[in-house]
C-alpha cells in the first residue's frame, strides 16, 4: 500500500512566520490533519504525519521519519510570508522527473482551488530546502497564501477553510499517485417483483397464479366449490413453501 508522509511545517517552539498573533505552525497543522483525514477516509493508502500535535520536531527527524518508513511521497505544508499573495510549490533544485511530475500534478489541483477563490498561482519553483534535499522519495513543499497579507490571512482564518484546502491537497496527492479509492460504489437496489395492484379483481387470474406457483394442480373456474381436502392441501403446500 502507498505510504504518504505529511509534514506540517514548524511546531512547538518553532512558530514559523508570525503575524498579528497568528502562527504559521497552527495553520500548517490544521491543514495537514485535514489532508490526512481526507486521504484516510477515501483512499487505499497509509498516511503518516511528522508531527500530529503542536510539538518541536527538527528537520533531520522529519526527514528520518519519511526515509525510515520507505515513504512513496513527502508533502510539506507551509504558509508563506514576506510580502506577496497566492500559492506556490517547491521541489529540490536537482530532482528526478518523477518528482517533477509529482509536483506538477499536485500543484495544478491546488492552484486551481486558489484561483477559483481569486488568489494567484505563483508557479512551480525549486529551492534548496533541507527537507526536500534530504528525503529520498519525491518531495514537494506547498506554500499556502501569505500570513502577512491581510486578505490571505482572512482566507486562512475562514471557518472550514482548512478542511476544504486539506481535501484539495489530498485530491492532488491521490491523483498524482493514482491511488485507488477505498469506497466501494453502492450496488443499485434490484427492482422488486411487480405485484398486482390490491384493487384489481381478477378471480381467474388469481387461480392461475396459484397454479403457476404449484399450490393447486388443476384448472378451476372461480365459481367451483372448494372441499376441505383441497383447502387443507393448499394450506400445507403454502406452509411447506415458507
Ligand atoms: Zn514555513
Tab-separated table of C-alpha atoms and ligand atoms in Angstrom:
chain	number	residue	atom	x	y	z
A	1	UNK	CA	0.000	0.000	0.000
A	2	UNK	CA	1.203	3.505	-0.815
A	3	UNK	CA	2.854	5.332	2.088
A	4	UNK	CA	2.369	9.091	2.284
A	5	UNK	CA	4.158	11.323	4.789
A	6	UNK	CA	2.596	14.700	5.510
A	7	UNK	CA	4.874	17.249	7.137
A	8	UNK	CA	3.165	20.157	8.913
A	9	UNK	CA	5.872	22.850	8.854
A	10	UNK	CA	7.317	24.127	12.177
A	11	UNK	CA	5.581	23.359	15.508
A	12	UNK	CA	6.306	23.587	19.236
A	13	UNK	CA	8.976	26.169	19.994
A	14	UNK	CA	9.289	26.987	16.273
A	15	UNK	CA	6.229	29.042	15.312
A	16	UNK	CA	7.257	29.665	11.715
A	17	UNK	CA	6.073	33.001	10.377
A	18	UNK	CA	4.077	35.125	12.826
A	19	UNK	CA	1.712	37.986	12.023
A	20	UNK	CA	-0.690	39.765	14.398
A	21	UNK	CA	-0.510	36.850	16.851
A	22	UNK	CA	-1.281	34.288	14.164
A	23	UNK	CA	1.279	31.488	13.981
A	24	UNK	CA	2.134	29.687	10.789
A	25	UNK	CA	2.554	26.392	12.701
A	26	UNK	CA	-1.128	26.359	13.701
A	27	UNK	CA	-2.401	26.700	10.134
A	28	UNK	CA	0.083	24.105	8.873
A	29	UNK	CA	-1.011	21.525	11.453
A	30	UNK	CA	-4.727	22.119	10.862
A	31	UNK	CA	-4.353	21.771	7.078
A	32	UNK	CA	-2.170	18.651	7.346
A	33	UNK	CA	-4.688	16.989	9.698
A	34	UNK	CA	-7.496	17.657	7.251
A	35	UNK	CA	-5.408	16.287	4.391
A	36	UNK	CA	-4.723	13.142	6.401
A	37	UNK	CA	-8.384	12.694	7.331
A	38	UNK	CA	-9.494	13.112	3.744
A	39	UNK	CA	-6.952	10.656	2.353
A	40	UNK	CA	-7.540	8.091	5.127
A	41	UNK	CA	-11.287	8.202	4.607
A	42	UNK	CA	-11.233	7.905	0.822
A	43	UNK	CA	-8.160	6.073	-0.447
A	44	UNK	CA	-6.173	2.902	-0.010
A	45	UNK	CA	-3.021	4.439	1.440
A	46	UNK	CA	-1.089	4.620	4.688
A	47	UNK	CA	-0.875	8.241	5.890
A	48	UNK	CA	1.742	9.397	8.396
A	49	UNK	CA	2.466	12.822	9.868
A	50	UNK	CA	5.892	14.000	11.018
A	51	UNK	CA	4.081	15.577	13.958
A	52	UNK	CA	0.461	15.159	14.979
A	53	UNK	CA	0.323	17.786	17.717
A	54	UNK	CA	1.958	21.156	18.358
A	55	UNK	CA	5.433	19.799	19.158
A	56	UNK	CA	9.034	20.540	18.270
A	57	UNK	CA	10.416	18.153	15.653
A	58	UNK	CA	13.652	19.172	13.954
A	59	UNK	CA	14.172	18.923	10.226
A	60	UNK	CA	16.510	15.910	10.400
A	61	UNK	CA	13.908	13.983	12.380
A	62	UNK	CA	11.190	14.786	9.840
A	63	UNK	CA	13.369	13.507	7.023
A	64	UNK	CA	14.277	10.375	9.011
A	65	UNK	CA	10.622	9.564	9.622
A	66	UNK	CA	9.920	9.580	5.887
A	67	UNK	CA	13.117	7.785	4.866
A	68	UNK	CA	12.776	5.092	7.554
A	69	UNK	CA	9.169	4.409	6.584
A	70	UNK	CA	10.191	3.980	2.972
A	71	UNK	CA	7.524	6.528	2.096
A	72	UNK	CA	6.438	6.912	-1.523
A	73	UNK	CA	5.989	10.678	-1.263
A	74	UNK	CA	6.647	13.500	1.206
A	75	UNK	CA	4.445	16.603	1.285
A	76	UNK	CA	5.447	19.542	3.470
A	77	UNK	CA	2.751	22.101	4.266
A	78	UNK	CA	3.628	25.732	4.965
A	79	UNK	CA	2.238	29.277	4.868
A	80	UNK	CA	4.237	31.906	3.026
A	81	UNK	CA	5.372	35.297	4.369
A	82	UNK	CA	7.424	38.272	3.313
A	83	UNK	CA	5.116	40.214	1.027
A	84	UNK	CA	3.023	38.641	-1.682
A	85	UNK	CA	-0.191	36.726	-2.200
A	86	UNK	CA	-1.257	33.366	-3.552
A	87	UNK	CA	0.074	29.839	-3.828
A	88	UNK	CA	3.388	28.329	-4.913
A	89	UNK	CA	5.096	24.965	-4.561
A	90	UNK	CA	8.709	23.809	-4.340
A	91	UNK	CA	10.830	20.809	-5.178
A	92	UNK	CA	14.574	20.433	-4.712
A	93	UNK	CA	16.834	22.056	-7.313
A	94	UNK	CA	18.162	18.771	-8.678
A	95	UNK	CA	15.496	16.068	-8.850
A	96	UNK	CA	14.241	13.165	-10.935
A	97	UNK	CA	11.468	13.596	-13.476
A	98	UNK	CA	9.239	11.611	-11.107
A	99	UNK	CA	9.488	14.381	-8.520
A	100	UNK	CA	8.861	16.974	-11.208
A	101	UNK	CA	5.670	15.320	-12.412
A	102	UNK	CA	4.519	14.765	-8.811
A	103	UNK	CA	4.902	18.491	-8.169
A	104	UNK	CA	3.092	19.401	-11.404
A	105	UNK	CA	0.139	17.135	-10.631
A	106	UNK	CA	-0.349	18.273	-7.018
A	107	UNK	CA	0.319	21.903	-7.859
A	108	UNK	CA	-2.296	22.017	-10.629
A	109	UNK	CA	-5.136	20.757	-8.421
A	110	UNK	CA	-4.296	23.087	-5.522
A	111	UNK	CA	-3.582	26.140	-7.702
A	112	UNK	CA	-6.974	25.757	-9.417
A	113	UNK	CA	-8.628	25.776	-5.999
A	114	UNK	CA	-6.861	29.023	-5.088
A	115	UNK	CA	-7.542	30.645	-8.449
A	116	UNK	CA	-11.267	29.965	-8.017
A	117	UNK	CA	-11.001	31.976	-4.776
A	118	UNK	CA	-9.182	34.803	-6.558
A	119	UNK	CA	-5.633	34.038	-5.404
A	120	UNK	CA	-2.815	33.966	-7.967
A	121	UNK	CA	-0.848	30.884	-8.979
A	122	UNK	CA	2.770	31.881	-8.324
A	123	UNK	CA	4.006	28.777	-10.072
A	124	UNK	CA	6.095	25.642	-9.561
A	125	UNK	CA	9.511	26.512	-8.154
A	126	UNK	CA	12.750	24.930	-6.989
A	127	UNK	CA	14.725	25.594	-3.827
A	128	UNK	CA	17.479	24.094	-1.733
A	129	UNK	CA	15.248	23.361	1.300
A	130	UNK	CA	16.548	20.844	3.838
A	131	UNK	CA	13.530	18.512	3.815
A	132	UNK	CA	13.424	18.492	0.006
A	133	UNK	CA	17.158	17.862	-0.314
A	134	UNK	CA	17.392	15.025	2.209
A	135	UNK	CA	14.258	12.995	1.619
A	136	UNK	CA	14.897	10.075	-0.724
A	137	UNK	CA	11.372	9.961	-2.243
A	138	UNK	CA	9.577	12.563	-4.380
A	139	UNK	CA	9.071	15.533	-2.061
A	140	UNK	CA	7.118	18.743	-2.541
A	141	UNK	CA	6.640	21.756	-0.278
A	142	UNK	CA	3.435	23.785	-0.555
A	143	UNK	CA	3.357	27.491	0.390
A	144	UNK	CA	-0.297	28.261	1.060
A	145	UNK	CA	-1.045	32.004	0.892
A	146	UNK	CA	0.807	34.688	2.874
A	147	UNK	CA	0.252	35.024	6.599
A	148	UNK	CA	1.358	38.692	6.488
A	149	UNK	CA	-1.133	39.680	3.778
A	150	UNK	CA	-4.484	40.634	5.321
A	151	UNK	CA	-6.652	39.161	2.568
A	152	UNK	CA	-4.666	35.906	2.538
A	153	UNK	CA	-4.800	35.731	6.341
A	154	UNK	CA	-8.566	36.316	6.347
A	155	UNK	CA	-8.946	33.414	3.941
A	156	UNK	CA	-6.760	31.161	6.110
A	157	UNK	CA	-8.872	32.059	9.155
A	158	UNK	CA	-12.212	31.418	7.470
A	159	UNK	CA	-14.078	28.614	9.272
A	160	UNK	CA	-13.908	25.379	7.291
A	161	UNK	CA	-11.111	26.597	5.043
A	162	UNK	CA	-8.509	24.162	6.378
A	163	UNK	CA	-10.939	21.340	5.636
A	164	UNK	CA	-11.571	22.418	2.064
A	165	UNK	CA	-7.881	23.046	1.393
A	166	UNK	CA	-6.886	19.754	3.033
A	167	UNK	CA	-9.332	17.952	0.763
A	168	UNK	CA	-7.861	19.633	-2.322
A	169	UNK	CA	-4.301	18.804	-1.325
A	170	UNK	CA	-5.453	15.227	-0.702
A	171	UNK	CA	-7.137	15.105	-4.098
A	172	UNK	CA	-3.955	16.378	-5.723
A	173	UNK	CA	-1.826	13.748	-3.987
A	174	UNK	CA	-4.298	10.946	-4.756
A	175	UNK	CA	-4.437	11.927	-8.425
A	176	UNK	CA	-0.674	12.231	-8.739
A	177	UNK	CA	-0.180	8.791	-7.152
A	178	UNK	CA	-3.139	7.142	-8.897
A	179	UNK	CA	-4.436	5.963	-5.518
A	180	UNK	CA	-7.410	3.630	-5.627
A	181	UNK	CA	-10.500	4.686	-3.747
A	182	UNK	CA	-11.422	2.730	-0.626
A	183	UNK	CA	-15.112	3.468	-1.029
A	184	UNK	CA	-16.984	0.710	-2.865
A	185	UNK	CA	-19.713	2.025	-5.138
A	186	UNK	CA	-23.129	1.090	-3.719
A	187	UNK	CA	-24.921	-1.541	-5.807
A	188	UNK	CA	-28.233	-0.363	-7.267
A	189	UNK	CA	-31.310	-1.791	-5.499
A	190	UNK	CA	-32.862	-4.595	-7.558
A	191	UNK	CA	-36.357	-3.821	-8.832
A	192	UNK	CA	-38.913	-5.511	-6.590
A	193	UNK	CA	-41.056	-8.127	-8.366
A	194	UNK	CA	-44.113	-6.324	-9.686
A	195	UNK	CA	-47.260	-7.219	-7.717
A	196	UNK	CA	-50.796	-6.789	-8.960
A	197	UNK	CA	-52.452	-3.701	-7.525
A	198	UNK	CA	-54.625	-4.501	-4.483
A	199	UNK	CA	-57.780	-3.168	-6.050
A	200	UNK	CA	-57.573	-5.381	-9.165
A	201	UNK	CA	-60.364	-8.011	-9.102
A	202	UNK	CA	-59.334	-10.910	-11.344
A	203	UNK	CA	-60.538	-14.241	-9.820
A	204	UNK	CA	-59.418	-16.362	-12.798
A	205	UNK	CA	-56.016	-14.647	-12.730
A	206	UNK	CA	-55.642	-15.439	-9.019
A	207	UNK	CA	-56.315	-19.135	-9.662
A	208	UNK	CA	-53.735	-19.065	-12.487
A	209	UNK	CA	-51.151	-17.589	-10.082
A	210	UNK	CA	-51.769	-20.491	-7.638
A	211	UNK	CA	-51.361	-22.994	-10.493
A	212	UNK	CA	-48.212	-21.316	-11.737
A	213	UNK	CA	-46.686	-21.436	-8.269
A	214	UNK	CA	-47.709	-25.059	-7.729
A	215	UNK	CA	-50.251	-24.531	-4.936
A	216	UNK	CA	-53.056	-26.067	-6.944
A	217	UNK	CA	-52.616	-28.649	-9.678
A	218	UNK	CA	-55.785	-28.352	-11.713
A	219	UNK	CA	-57.599	-25.698	-13.659
A	220	UNK	CA	-60.537	-24.375	-11.669
A	221	UNK	CA	-63.142	-21.840	-12.506
A	222	UNK	CA	-63.782	-19.031	-9.988
A	223	UNK	CA	-67.237	-20.362	-9.103
A	224	UNK	CA	-66.086	-24.002	-8.385
A	225	UNK	CA	-66.718	-25.119	-4.777
A	226	UNK	CA	-63.688	-25.930	-2.588
A	227	UNK	CA	-63.597	-29.095	-0.443
A	228	UNK	CA	-61.784	-29.352	2.903
A	229	UNK	CA	-59.350	-31.716	1.251
A	230	UNK	CA	-58.416	-29.134	-1.375
A	231	UNK	CA	-58.295	-26.337	1.154
A	232	UNK	CA	-56.019	-28.263	3.548
A	233	UNK	CA	-53.730	-29.269	0.669
A	234	UNK	CA	-53.288	-25.683	-0.450
A	235	UNK	CA	-52.614	-24.551	3.134
A	236	UNK	CA	-49.995	-27.261	3.637
A	237	UNK	CA	-48.281	-26.510	0.315
A	238	UNK	CA	-48.132	-22.892	1.428
A	239	UNK	CA	-46.662	-23.914	4.800
A	240	UNK	CA	-44.080	-26.130	3.108
A	241	UNK	CA	-43.011	-23.311	0.838
A	242	UNK	CA	-42.394	-20.834	3.658
B	1	LIG	ZN1	7.187	27.671	6.916
